[in-house]
Every structure is written in structure tokens, then in C-alpha cells.
Coordinates of C-alpha atoms in Angstrom, one line a residue:
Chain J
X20 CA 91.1 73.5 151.3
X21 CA 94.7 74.2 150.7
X22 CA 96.1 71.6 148.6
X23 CA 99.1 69.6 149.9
X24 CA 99.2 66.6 147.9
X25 CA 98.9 67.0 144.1
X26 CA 97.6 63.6 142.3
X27 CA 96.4 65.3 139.3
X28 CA 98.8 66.2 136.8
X29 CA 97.3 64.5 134.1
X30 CA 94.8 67.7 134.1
X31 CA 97.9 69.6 134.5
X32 CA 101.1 70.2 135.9
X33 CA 103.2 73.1 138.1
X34 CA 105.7 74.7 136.1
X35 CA 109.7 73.7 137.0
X36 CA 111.9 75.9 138.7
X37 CA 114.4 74.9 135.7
X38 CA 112.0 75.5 133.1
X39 CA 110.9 79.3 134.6
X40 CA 114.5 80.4 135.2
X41 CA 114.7 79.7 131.3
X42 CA 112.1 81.8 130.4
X43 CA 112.5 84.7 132.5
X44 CA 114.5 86.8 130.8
X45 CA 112.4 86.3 127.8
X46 CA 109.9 88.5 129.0
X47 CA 111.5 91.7 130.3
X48 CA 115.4 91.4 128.6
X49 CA 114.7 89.9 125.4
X50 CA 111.6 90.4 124.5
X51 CA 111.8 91.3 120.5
X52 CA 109.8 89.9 118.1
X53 CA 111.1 86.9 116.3
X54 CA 110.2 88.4 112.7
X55 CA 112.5 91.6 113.4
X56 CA 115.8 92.0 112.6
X57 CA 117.6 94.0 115.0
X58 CA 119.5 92.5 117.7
X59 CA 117.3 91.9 120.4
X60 CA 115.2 89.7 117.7
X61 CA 117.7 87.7 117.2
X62 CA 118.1 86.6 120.5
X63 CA 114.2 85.6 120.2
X64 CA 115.1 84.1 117.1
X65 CA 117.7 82.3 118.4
X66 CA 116.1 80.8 121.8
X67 CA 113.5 79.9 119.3
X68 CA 115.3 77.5 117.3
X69 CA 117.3 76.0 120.2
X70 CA 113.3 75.2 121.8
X71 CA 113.0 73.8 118.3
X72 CA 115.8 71.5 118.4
X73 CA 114.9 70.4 122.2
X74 CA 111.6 69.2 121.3
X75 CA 112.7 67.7 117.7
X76 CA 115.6 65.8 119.7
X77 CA 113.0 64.5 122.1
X78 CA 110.9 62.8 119.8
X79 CA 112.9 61.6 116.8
X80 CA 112.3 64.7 114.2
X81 CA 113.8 66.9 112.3
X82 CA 113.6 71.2 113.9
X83 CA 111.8 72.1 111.0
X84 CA 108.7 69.6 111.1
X85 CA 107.9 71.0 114.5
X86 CA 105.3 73.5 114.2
X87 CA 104.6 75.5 118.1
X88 CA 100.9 76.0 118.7
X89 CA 98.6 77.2 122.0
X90 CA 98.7 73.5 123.2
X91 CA 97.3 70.5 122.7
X92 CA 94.0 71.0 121.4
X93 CA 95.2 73.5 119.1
X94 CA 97.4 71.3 117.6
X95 CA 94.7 68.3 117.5
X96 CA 92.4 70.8 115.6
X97 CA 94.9 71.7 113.0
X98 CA 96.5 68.2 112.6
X99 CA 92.8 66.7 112.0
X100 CA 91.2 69.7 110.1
X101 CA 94.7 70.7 108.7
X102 CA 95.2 67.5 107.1
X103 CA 91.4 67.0 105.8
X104 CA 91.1 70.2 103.9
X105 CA 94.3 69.4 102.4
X106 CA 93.1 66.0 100.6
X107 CA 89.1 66.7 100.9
X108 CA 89.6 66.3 96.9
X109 CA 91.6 62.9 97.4
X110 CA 88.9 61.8 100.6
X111 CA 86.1 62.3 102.7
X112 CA 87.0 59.5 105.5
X113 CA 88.7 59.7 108.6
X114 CA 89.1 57.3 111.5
X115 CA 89.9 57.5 114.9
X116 CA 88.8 55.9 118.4
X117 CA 85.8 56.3 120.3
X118 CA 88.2 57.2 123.7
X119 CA 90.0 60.2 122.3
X120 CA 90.2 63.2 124.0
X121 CA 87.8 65.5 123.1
X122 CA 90.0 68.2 120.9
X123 CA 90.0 65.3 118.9
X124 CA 85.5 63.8 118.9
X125 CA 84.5 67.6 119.2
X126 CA 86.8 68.5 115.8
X127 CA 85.7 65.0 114.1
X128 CA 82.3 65.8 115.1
X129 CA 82.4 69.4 113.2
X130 CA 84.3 67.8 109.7
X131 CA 81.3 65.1 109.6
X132 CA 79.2 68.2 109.4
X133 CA 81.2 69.7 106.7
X134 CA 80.7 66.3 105.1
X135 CA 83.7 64.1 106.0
X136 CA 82.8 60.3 107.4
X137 CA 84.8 59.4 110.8
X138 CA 84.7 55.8 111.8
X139 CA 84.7 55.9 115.5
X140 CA 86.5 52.6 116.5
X141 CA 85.7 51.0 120.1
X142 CA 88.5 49.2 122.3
X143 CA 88.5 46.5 124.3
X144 CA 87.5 46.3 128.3
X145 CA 91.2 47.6 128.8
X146 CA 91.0 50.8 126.3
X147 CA 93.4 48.9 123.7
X148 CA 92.5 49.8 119.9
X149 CA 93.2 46.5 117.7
X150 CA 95.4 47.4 114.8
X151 CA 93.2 44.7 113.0
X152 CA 89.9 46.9 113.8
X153 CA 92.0 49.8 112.2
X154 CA 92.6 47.8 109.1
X155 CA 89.4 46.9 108.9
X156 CA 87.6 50.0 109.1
X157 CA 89.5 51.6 106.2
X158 CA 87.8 52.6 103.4
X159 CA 88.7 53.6 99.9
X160 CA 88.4 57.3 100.5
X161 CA 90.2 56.8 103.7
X162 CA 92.8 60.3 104.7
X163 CA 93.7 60.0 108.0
X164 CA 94.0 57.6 110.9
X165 CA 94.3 59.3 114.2
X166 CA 94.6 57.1 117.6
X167 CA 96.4 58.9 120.8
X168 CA 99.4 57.3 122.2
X169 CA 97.8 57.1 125.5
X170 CA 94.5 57.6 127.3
X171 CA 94.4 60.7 129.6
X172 CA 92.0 58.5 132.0
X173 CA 92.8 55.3 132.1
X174 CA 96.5 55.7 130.8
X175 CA 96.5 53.1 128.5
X176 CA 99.2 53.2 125.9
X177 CA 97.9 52.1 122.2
X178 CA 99.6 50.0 119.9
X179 CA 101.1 53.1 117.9
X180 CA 103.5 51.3 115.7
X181 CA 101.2 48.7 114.5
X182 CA 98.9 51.1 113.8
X183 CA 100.8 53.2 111.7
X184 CA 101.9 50.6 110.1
X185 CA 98.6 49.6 109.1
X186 CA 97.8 53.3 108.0
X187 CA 100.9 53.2 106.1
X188 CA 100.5 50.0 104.0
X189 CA 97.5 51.3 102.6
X190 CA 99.1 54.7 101.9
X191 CA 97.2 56.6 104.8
X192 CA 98.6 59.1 107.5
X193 CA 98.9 58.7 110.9
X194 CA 98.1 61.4 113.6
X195 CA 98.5 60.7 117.5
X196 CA 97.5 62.8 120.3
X197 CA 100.8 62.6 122.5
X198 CA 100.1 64.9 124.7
X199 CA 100.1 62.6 127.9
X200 CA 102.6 60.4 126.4
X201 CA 105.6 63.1 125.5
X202 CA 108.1 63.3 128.0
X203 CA 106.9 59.9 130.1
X204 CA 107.0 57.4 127.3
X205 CA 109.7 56.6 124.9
X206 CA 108.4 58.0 121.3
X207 CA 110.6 58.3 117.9
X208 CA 108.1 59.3 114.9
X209 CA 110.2 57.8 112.4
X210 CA 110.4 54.7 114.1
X211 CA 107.1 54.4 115.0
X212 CA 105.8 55.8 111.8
X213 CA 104.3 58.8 113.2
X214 CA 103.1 61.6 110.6
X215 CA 101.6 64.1 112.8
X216 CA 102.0 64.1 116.8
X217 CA 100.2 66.7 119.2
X218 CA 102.0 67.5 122.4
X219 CA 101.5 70.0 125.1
X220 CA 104.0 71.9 127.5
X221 CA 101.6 71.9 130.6
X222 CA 101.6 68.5 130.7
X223 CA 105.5 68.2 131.1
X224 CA 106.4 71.0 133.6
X225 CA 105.9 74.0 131.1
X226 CA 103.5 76.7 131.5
X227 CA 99.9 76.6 129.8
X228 CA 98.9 77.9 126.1
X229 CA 102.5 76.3 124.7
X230 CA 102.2 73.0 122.2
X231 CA 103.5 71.8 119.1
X232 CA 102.1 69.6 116.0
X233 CA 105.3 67.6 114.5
X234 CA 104.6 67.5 110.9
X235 CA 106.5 64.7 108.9
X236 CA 108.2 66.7 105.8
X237 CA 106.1 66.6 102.8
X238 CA 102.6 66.0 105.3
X239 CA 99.9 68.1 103.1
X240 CA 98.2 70.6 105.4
X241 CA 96.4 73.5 105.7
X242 CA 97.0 76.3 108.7
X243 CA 93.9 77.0 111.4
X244 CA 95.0 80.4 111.7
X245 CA 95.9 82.9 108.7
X246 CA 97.9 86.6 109.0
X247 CA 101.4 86.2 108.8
X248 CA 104.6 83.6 107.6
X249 CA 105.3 82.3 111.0
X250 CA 106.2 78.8 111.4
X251 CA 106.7 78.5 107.7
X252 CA 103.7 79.6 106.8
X253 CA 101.9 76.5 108.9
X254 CA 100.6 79.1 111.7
X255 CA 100.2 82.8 111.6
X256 CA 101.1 85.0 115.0
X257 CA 103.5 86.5 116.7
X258 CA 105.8 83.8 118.7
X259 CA 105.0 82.9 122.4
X260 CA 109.2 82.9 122.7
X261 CA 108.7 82.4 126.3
X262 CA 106.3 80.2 126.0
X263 CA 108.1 78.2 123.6
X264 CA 111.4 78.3 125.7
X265 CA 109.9 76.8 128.7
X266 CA 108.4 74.2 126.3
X267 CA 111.9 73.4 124.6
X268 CA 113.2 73.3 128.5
X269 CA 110.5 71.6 130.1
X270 CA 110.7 68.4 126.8
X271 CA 114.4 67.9 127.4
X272 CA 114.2 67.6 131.0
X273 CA 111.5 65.0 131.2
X274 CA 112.9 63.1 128.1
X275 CA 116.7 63.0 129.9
X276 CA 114.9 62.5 133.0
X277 CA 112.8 59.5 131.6
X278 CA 115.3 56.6 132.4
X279 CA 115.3 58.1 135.9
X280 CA 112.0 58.7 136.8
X281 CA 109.7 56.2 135.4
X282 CA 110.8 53.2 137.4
X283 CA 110.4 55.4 140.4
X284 CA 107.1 56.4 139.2
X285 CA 105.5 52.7 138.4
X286 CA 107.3 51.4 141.8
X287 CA 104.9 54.4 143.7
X288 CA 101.9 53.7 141.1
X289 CA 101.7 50.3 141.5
X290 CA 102.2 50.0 145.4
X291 CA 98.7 52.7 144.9
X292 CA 97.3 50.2 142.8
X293 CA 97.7 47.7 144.8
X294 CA 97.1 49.2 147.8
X295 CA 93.5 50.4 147.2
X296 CA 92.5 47.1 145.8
X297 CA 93.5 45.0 148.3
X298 CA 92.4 47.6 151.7
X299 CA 89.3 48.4 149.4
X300 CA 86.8 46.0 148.7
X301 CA 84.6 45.8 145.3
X302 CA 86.7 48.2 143.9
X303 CA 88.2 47.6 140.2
X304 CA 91.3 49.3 138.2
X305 CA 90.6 50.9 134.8
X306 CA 92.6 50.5 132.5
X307 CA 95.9 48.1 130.9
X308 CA 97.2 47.1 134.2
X309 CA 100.9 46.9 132.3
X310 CA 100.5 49.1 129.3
X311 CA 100.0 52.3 131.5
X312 CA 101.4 55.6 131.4
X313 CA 103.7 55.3 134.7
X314 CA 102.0 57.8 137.1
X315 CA 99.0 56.7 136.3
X316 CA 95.7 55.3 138.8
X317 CA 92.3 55.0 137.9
X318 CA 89.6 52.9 140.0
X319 CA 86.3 52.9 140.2
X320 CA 84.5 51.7 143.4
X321 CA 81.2 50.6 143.4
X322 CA 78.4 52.1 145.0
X323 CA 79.5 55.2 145.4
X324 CA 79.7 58.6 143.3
X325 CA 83.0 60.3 142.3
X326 CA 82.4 63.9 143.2
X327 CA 82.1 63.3 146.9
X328 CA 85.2 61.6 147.1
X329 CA 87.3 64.4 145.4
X330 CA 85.3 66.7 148.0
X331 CA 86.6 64.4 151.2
X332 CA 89.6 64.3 149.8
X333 CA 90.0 68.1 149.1
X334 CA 88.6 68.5 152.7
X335 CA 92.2 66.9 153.4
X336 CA 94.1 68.9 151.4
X337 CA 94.6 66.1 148.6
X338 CA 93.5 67.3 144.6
X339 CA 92.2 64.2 142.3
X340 CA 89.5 63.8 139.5
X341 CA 87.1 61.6 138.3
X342 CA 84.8 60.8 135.7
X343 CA 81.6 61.1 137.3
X344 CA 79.0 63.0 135.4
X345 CA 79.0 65.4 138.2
X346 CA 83.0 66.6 137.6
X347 CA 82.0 67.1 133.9
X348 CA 79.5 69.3 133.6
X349 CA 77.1 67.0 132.0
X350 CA 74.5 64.1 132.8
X351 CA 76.9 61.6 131.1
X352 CA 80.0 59.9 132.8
X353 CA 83.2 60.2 130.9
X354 CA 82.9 58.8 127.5
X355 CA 86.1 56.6 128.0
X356 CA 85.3 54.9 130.9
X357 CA 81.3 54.2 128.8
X358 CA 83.7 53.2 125.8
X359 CA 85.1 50.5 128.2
X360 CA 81.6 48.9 128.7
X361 CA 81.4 50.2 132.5
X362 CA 78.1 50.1 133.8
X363 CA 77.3 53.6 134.6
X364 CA 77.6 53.4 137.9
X365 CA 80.9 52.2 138.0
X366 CA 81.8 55.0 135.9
X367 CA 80.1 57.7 138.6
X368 CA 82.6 56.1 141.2
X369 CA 85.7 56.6 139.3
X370 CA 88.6 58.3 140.8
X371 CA 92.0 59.1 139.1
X372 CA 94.9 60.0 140.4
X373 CA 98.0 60.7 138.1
X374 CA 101.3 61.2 139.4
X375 CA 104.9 62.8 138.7
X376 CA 108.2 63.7 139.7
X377 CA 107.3 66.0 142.5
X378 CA 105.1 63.1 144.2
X379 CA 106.1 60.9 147.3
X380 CA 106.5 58.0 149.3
X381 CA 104.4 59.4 152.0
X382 CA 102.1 61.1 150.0
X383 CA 101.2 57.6 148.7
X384 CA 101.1 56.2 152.2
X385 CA 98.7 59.2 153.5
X386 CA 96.1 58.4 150.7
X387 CA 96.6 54.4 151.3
X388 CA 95.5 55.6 154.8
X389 CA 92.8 57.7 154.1
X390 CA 90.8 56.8 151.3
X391 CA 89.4 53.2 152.8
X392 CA 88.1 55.7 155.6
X393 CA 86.5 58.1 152.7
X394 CA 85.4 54.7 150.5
X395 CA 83.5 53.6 153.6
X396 CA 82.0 56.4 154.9
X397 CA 80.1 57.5 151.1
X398 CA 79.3 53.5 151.2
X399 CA 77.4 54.1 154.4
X400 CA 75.8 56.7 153.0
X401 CA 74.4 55.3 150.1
X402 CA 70.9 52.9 149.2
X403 CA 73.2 50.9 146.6
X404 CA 75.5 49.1 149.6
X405 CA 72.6 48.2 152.0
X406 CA 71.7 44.9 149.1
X407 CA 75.6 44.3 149.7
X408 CA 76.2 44.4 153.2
X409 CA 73.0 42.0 153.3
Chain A
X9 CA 81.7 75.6 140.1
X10 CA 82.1 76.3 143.9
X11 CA 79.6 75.1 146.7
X12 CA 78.1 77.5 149.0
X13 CA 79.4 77.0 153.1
X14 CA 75.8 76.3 153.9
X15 CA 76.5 73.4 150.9
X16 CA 79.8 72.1 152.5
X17 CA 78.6 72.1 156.2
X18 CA 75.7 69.3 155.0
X19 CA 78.0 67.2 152.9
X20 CA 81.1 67.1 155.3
X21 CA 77.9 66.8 158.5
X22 CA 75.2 65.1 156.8
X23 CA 72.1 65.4 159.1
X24 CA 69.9 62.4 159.6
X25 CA 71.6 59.9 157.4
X26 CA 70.7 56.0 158.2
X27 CA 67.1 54.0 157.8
X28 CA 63.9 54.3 159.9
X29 CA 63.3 50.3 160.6
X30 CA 60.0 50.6 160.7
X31 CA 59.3 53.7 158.7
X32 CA 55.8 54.5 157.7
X33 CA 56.4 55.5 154.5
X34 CA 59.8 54.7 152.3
X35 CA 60.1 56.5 148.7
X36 CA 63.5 55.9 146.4
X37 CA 64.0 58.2 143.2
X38 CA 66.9 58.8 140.9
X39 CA 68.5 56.2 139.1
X40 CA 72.2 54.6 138.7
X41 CA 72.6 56.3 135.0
X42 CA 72.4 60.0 136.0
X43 CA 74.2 59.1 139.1
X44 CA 71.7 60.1 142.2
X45 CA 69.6 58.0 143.9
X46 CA 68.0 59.4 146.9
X47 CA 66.3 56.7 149.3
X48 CA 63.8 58.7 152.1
X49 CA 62.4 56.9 155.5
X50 CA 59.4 58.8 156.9
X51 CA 58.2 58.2 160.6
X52 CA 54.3 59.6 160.7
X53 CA 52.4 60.0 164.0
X54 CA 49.3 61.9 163.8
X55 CA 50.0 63.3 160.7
X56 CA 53.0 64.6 161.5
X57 CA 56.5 63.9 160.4
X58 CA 58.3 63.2 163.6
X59 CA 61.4 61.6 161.9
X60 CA 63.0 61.6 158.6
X61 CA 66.4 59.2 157.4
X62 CA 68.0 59.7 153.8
X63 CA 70.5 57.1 152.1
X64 CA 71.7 59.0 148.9
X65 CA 74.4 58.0 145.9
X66 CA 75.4 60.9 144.5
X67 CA 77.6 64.0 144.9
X68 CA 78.0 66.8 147.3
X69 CA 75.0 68.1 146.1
X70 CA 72.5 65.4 146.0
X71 CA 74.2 64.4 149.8
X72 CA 73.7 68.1 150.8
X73 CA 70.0 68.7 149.1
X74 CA 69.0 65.6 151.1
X75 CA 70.5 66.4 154.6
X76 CA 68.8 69.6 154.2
X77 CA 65.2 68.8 153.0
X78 CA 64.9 66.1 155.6
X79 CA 65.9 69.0 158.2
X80 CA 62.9 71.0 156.6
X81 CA 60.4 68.3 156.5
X82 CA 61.0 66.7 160.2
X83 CA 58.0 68.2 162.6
X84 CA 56.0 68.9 159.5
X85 CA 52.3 68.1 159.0
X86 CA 51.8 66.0 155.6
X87 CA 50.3 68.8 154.1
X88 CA 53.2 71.4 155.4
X89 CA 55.9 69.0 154.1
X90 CA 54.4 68.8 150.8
X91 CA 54.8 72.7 150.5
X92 CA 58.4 72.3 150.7
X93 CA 59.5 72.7 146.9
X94 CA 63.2 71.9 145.4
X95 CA 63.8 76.0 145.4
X96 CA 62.8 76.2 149.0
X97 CA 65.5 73.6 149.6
X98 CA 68.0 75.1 147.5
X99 CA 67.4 78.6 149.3
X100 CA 67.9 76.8 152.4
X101 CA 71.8 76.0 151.3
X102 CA 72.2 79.6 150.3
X103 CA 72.1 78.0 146.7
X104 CA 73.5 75.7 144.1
X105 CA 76.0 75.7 140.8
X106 CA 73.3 75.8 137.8
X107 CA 75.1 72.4 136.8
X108 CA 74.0 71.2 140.2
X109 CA 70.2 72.6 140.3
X110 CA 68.9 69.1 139.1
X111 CA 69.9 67.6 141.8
X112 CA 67.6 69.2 144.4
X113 CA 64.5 67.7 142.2
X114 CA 65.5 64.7 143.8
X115 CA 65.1 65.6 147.4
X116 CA 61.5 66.8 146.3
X117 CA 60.6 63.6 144.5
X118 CA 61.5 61.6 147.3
X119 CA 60.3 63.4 149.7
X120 CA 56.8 62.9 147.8
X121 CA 57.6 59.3 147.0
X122 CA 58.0 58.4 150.7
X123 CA 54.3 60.4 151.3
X124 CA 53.1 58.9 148.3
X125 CA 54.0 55.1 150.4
X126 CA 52.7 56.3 153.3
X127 CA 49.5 57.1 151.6
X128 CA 49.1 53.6 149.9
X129 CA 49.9 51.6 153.0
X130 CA 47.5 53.8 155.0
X131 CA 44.6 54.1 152.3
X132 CA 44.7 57.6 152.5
X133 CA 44.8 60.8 150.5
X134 CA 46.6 63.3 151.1
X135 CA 45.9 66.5 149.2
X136 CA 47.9 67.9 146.4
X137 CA 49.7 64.5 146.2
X138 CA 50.6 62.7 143.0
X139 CA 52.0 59.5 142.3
X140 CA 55.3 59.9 141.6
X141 CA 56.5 60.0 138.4
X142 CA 59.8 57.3 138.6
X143 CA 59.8 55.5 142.2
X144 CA 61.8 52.7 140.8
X145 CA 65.7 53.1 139.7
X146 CA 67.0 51.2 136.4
X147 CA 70.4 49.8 136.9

């Protein structure tokens, strides 16, 4: 089915008009290679260090402690493994939450079998990591403490300045995984105390395979990738200067656009939230119902499975996700929503839908219309609702 | 991971969803953890399956898998019906996503565990039939 309404940009977004026209010429005009020195290298070299600046100014750093990588993952890899081979001598123990995205569990998972310890914290029933839990679980060995600013399922934001904090007073660094929280949440690193922060351009209206890791000056780490000087030394390859252009763009657009957008964005987000819980019955929001990233929806409904109701809905042209075992490839529902203490089959029948600036009004209305039709129909489908309906 | 057409036209047109009220046999498989329960209603006259019902939590293709294997089975003799394996079903929908080829397992087991009812309640054996292996789901 053709899709018509987008409610998924938490997966990813479609690039902005804005943000392409910028990198255009970048392909065919100037298309040199950063580390040259003639003139059309400059102009690379140039476009570079504005994207630099755009992203810095966005988030409270300094150009040079922004280091551009393939995205998000990327720089999750290299923040955690980066930062762990650099002070294996001084440390063996990292810790981190038991929602994190993957880039984050599937690299903790490989240092504990090169020997480093990860304390996995849990969260509360809304996905909120206690700074006190943090505290608690440091260790003497302890090198890193890496929480993400907000979940990319449930959209709750973490407590990210008392965390650092924490990290801090016992002389530990702090990493956060950003990438859903750049560009639709306030964030200033020195403020919050931030000593490495993972963002991603495709989140934010910039193409795929662009990030960045912001590096606090003086952060010891060690590069993922080895073979030239690039990014001062902190990852080797030939610039993505297009790549990197649309991410400078895409950053300062959503971060100027913030003051505008969000309000708009929570109005339409909670009038969903709302909506489905009040037309839908036994059906439950996951998640902070406050602390949320502003597009974001996430409800499970009992008694049915998730992957059915992304299939109606893509039969009317609407694109959504869910944490069902069945959308990811494995017997297991999404770790988070397990994490939260959801029975599993609340988790099965979890649907998110994450909005942004190209969403509207009416799209919101023609899913409030639709998916108590959709919620119904699985219900009469299934063994589980026949106890209910008595 | 893309469903075949024959896949789609079950799920968006389930056949022969509902209950039997008095079915003669009634088998439930699958559990809430993996996400697929299948529930199966058999009506039996003279040894022959003259109507089938499914109730299924799951996704497109545990809803498809069932639509289709009570398709296959209705008309069937007992014997006949118990011939009808998880691949035959499968071929039936021109295929599943490897992810997916569990679920068609279930359409077999309950299938089985509905003939397996029907067998107790009648005090009868029915050849090549085993008691199933999980009939009851954990929640």
C-alpha cells in the first residue's frame, strides 16, 4: 500500500527540501576531497567546518569536540568501546540501562566478552532511570556511565543532569545516546554535564549514514576505524561532505525550529493519546505520560498482536511500528517494553506512532477514526477477548 | 520480509473465523509469550469434518496459516485431515518469510489438538494421532 500518512519517524525521517538543496552542489560542483589542497577542497573544507559549527551551536560544544561518524550506532560503538580501551588500565566497569538501544546492549554485550563488567540498570514502570540506582551501582573500577537522553519506544526522557552529576562526583564520564532527543529536546552538554553524546542526521530531516559523537575536550578515546588523520585523528576516512552538510543543515533547522514546533507537536500527540485511550478500551500508554519526546505515542492494547495492526493500517496507507516479537525478527517482544515489567502480551500489542513536523491535524483525526475499527476487528478475532467480552 | 498475495488475501479476508457452539472437538495451542495462540472448533459427522472455526492472537501469519488450514481441513475425513502437514499449509499461501515459518506449526498443532478432543470425548482412536504436546497456554 502506498503510504500517505507517515507516523514513524522515530525509525526514520524523509530528508528536507532545505537540507537537500544544501547538499546538492556537494556532490557534482564541489566535490574535492577535504584533505586536498587545491581550490575545490577548500570549498569541502569549508562547508565542513560551517556543518561543524551548526551542530556544535546546537548542542552547547565547542566545533572541535564534534567528531562526524555513519550515524548513530557508529558513534554509540566508538563512544562506548572508544572510551573503554582508553582506561581498560584505569577500569573494567561500565554501566548503562537495561532499555538502551541496541548499538548500545549489542556493544556492551561484546566488551563483557573482552572482559569489561556492565551493570545493566532497570527503570521504573515508566522507563525512568533513578540517578540514586546509578550511584548505587558504581563500583571502584567504574569508567563510564552511559544512559540515553530518551527512549526510541516509549519516548521517555531520562534524568540526564542528575545523572551526570552523579557520574561526575565520583570522577566518572558520562555518555548519552541522543539520537532521538537532538533537534526535539533542549540539550547543552556543558550544562547538563555531558562528556560524550551520539546523534544521528536521519533522525532530524538529514539523509542516512551521517552522525556525530561530541567529545568533551580532554575525553580519553580510542578511534573504531584506523587509515588516515581525519577528524583529528578520532576517525579515519574520506569525509561524507554531503553527508555532513545536510547534517549541519538539518541540526540548525530543527534546533531554531524547536520553540516553534514542539508545542504544536505535544498539542497533536496528546489529543492521539487521548484519543485512543478514551475510544479504545483496555488499552494502556507506555511510557512517562509528561516526560516524553513531543511526537511521541506508544500503546499497547490488550488482546491483540502488534504486526496485524501495522498490516490494517498499511492496508490504509498509514506506516507505524510496534514491538511485537513478530516486527523484530525474533521470539522476544521489544526488550524495553519487557524492561517495563509488561506482561508479554501487552508487549505483542504495542503500537507506536512517532510524529514530526510534516504531520497533521487530519492525519491525527483519520487514525482517531480508524484504529477503534482495526482494534476491534483483531479483538474479534482472537481466543484472549472471548473471557472479556463474557 | 514481504507476505505473499495468497498471504494478504487470508489476513485482510480471514475465512471461517468465529466459534462452533457446539463443536465436537475444540483444541487451543500457542501461548501468550511467543505471541500466537490459535483456538480450533471442529464440527464431525460421520467422520468427516463438515465445519471448521479458528480464533487466533497473532500476526498476519498465524491469522493467514489459520484461515487457510481450516479451508484445507473442512470436508476432510479424520484421517485425510490429519495428513495435512504445516508445509502443505504453507504451500497453500504460495509461502512464508523464514522468520514467519514457525507460525504455521501452530495451525498443525491445533488442528491435531481439536482431533485429539474429539477423540477423548468420543473414546475413540484415531490413527496416527498423538496427544498434543502443549494444549494449554501459560499467561
Amino acid at each position: 500500500m502506498q503510504t500517505k500518512i507517515y507516523f514513524d519517524h522515530a525509525a526514520t525521517t524523509p530528508v528536507r527540501k532545505e537540507v537537500l538543496e544544501k547538499m546538492l552542489p556537494y556532490f557534482t560542483e564541489y566535490y574535492g576531497n577535504a584533505s586536498s589542497v587545491y581550490g575545490i577542497a577548500k570549498e569541502s573544507k569549508q562547508a565542513m567546518e560551517r556543518a561543524r559549527k551548526q551542530v556544535a551551536d546546537a548542542i552547547g560544544a565547542k566545533p572541535e569536540e564534534i567528531c562526524f561518524t555513519a550515524g548513530g550506532s557508529e558513534s554509540d560503538n566508538m563512544a562506548l568501546r572508544g572510551v573503554a580501551e582508553a582506561l581498560e588500565k584505569r577500569g573494567k566497569h561500565i554501566i548503562t540501562s537495561a532499555i538502551e538501544h541496541h548499538a548500545v546492549l549489542h556493544t556492551c554485550e561484546y566488551l563483557e566478552k573482552k572482559g569489561f563488567r556492565v551493570t545493566y540498570l532497570p527503570t521504573d514502570a515508566d522507563g525512568k532511570v533513578s540517578p540514586a540506582d546509578v550511584e548505587r551501582a558504581i563500583e571502584a573500577d567504574t569508567i563510564l556511565v552511559s544512559i540515553m537522553f530518551a527512549n526510541n519506544e516509549i519516548g521517555t526522557i531520562e534524568p540526564i543532569e542528575e545523572i551526570a552529576a552523579v557520574a561526575h562526583k565520583h570522577g566518572i564520564l558520562f555518555h548519552t545516546d541522543a539520537v532521538q532527543a537532538v533537534g526535539h529536546v533542549p540539550i547543552d552538554v556543558e550544562k547538563m554535564g555531558i562528556d560524550l553524546l551520539s546523534l544521528s542526521g536521519h533522525k532530524l530531516g538529514a539523509p542516512k549514514g551521517i552522525g556525530a559523537l561530541y567529545i568533551r575536550k580532554g575525553t580519553p578515546i580510542k578511534p573504531l576505524i584506523y587509515g588516515g588523520a581525519q577528524e583529528r585523528n578520532r576517525r579515519a576516512g574520506t569525509e561524507n561532505i554531503p553527508g555532513i552538510v545536510g547534517l549541519g543543515k538539518a541540526v540548525e533547522l530543527a534546533v531554531n525550529s524547536m520553540e516553534e514546533i514542539t508545542p504544536r507537536l505535544q498539542q497533536m500527540r496528546d489529543r492521539l493519546i487521548d484519543g485512543i485511550l478514551e475510544k479504545i478500551p483496555y488499552s494502556k500508554l507506555n511510557g512517562h505520560r509528561t516526560d516524553r519526546l513531543p511526537g511521541n505515542c506508544n500503546i499497547s492494547f490488550s488482546y491483540i498482536e502488534g504486526e496485524s495492526m501495522l498490516l490494517l493500517l498499511d492496508a490504509l496507507g498509514i506506516a507505524a511500528s510496534s514491538g511485537s516479537a513478530c516486527t523484530s525478527g525474533s521470539l522476544d517482544p521489544s526488550h524495553v517494553l519487557m524492561a517495563l515489567g509488561l506482561p508479554h502480551e501487552q508487549a505483542h500489542g504495542s503500537l507506536r506512532l512517532t510524529l514530526d513536523w510534516d504531520n497533521t491535524e487530519e492525519e491525527i483525526d483519520f487514525i482517531l477514526e480508524k484504529l477503534p475499527g482495526i482494534v476491534e476487528r483483531l479483538r474479534q478475532m482472537s481466543p484472549l477477548y472471548e473471557a472479556v467480552k463474557g | 520480509m514481504e507476505y505473499s498475495q495468497k498471504v494478504m488475501d487470508h489476513f485482510m479476508n480471514p475465512r471461517n473465523v468465529g466459534e462452533i457452539a457446539e463443536a465436537d472437538g475444540v483444541g487451543q495451542v500457542g501461548n501468550a509469550k511467543c505471541g500466537d495462540i490459535m483456538k480450533v472448533y471442529l464440527k464431525i459427522e460421520n467422520d468427516i469434518i463438515v465445519d471448521a472455526k479458528f480464533k487466533t492472537f497473532g500476526c498476519g501469519a498465524a491469522i493467514a496459516t489459520s484461515s487457510m488450514a481450516t479451508e484445507m481441513i473442512k470436508g476432510k475425513t479424520l484421517e485425510e485431515a490429519l495428513q495435512i502437514t504445516d508445509r502443505a499449509v504453507m504451500e497453500a499461501l504460495d509461502g512464508l518469510p523464514p522468520v514467519k515459518v514457525h507460525c504455521s506449526c501452530l495451525a498443525e498443532e491445533a488442528l491435531h489438538a481439536a482431533l485429539w478432543d474429539y477423540a477423548q470425548k468420543t473414546g475413540r482412536t484415531i490413527d496416527g494421532l498423538q496427544e498434543p504436546k502443549k494444549d494449554i497456554h501459560e499467561h
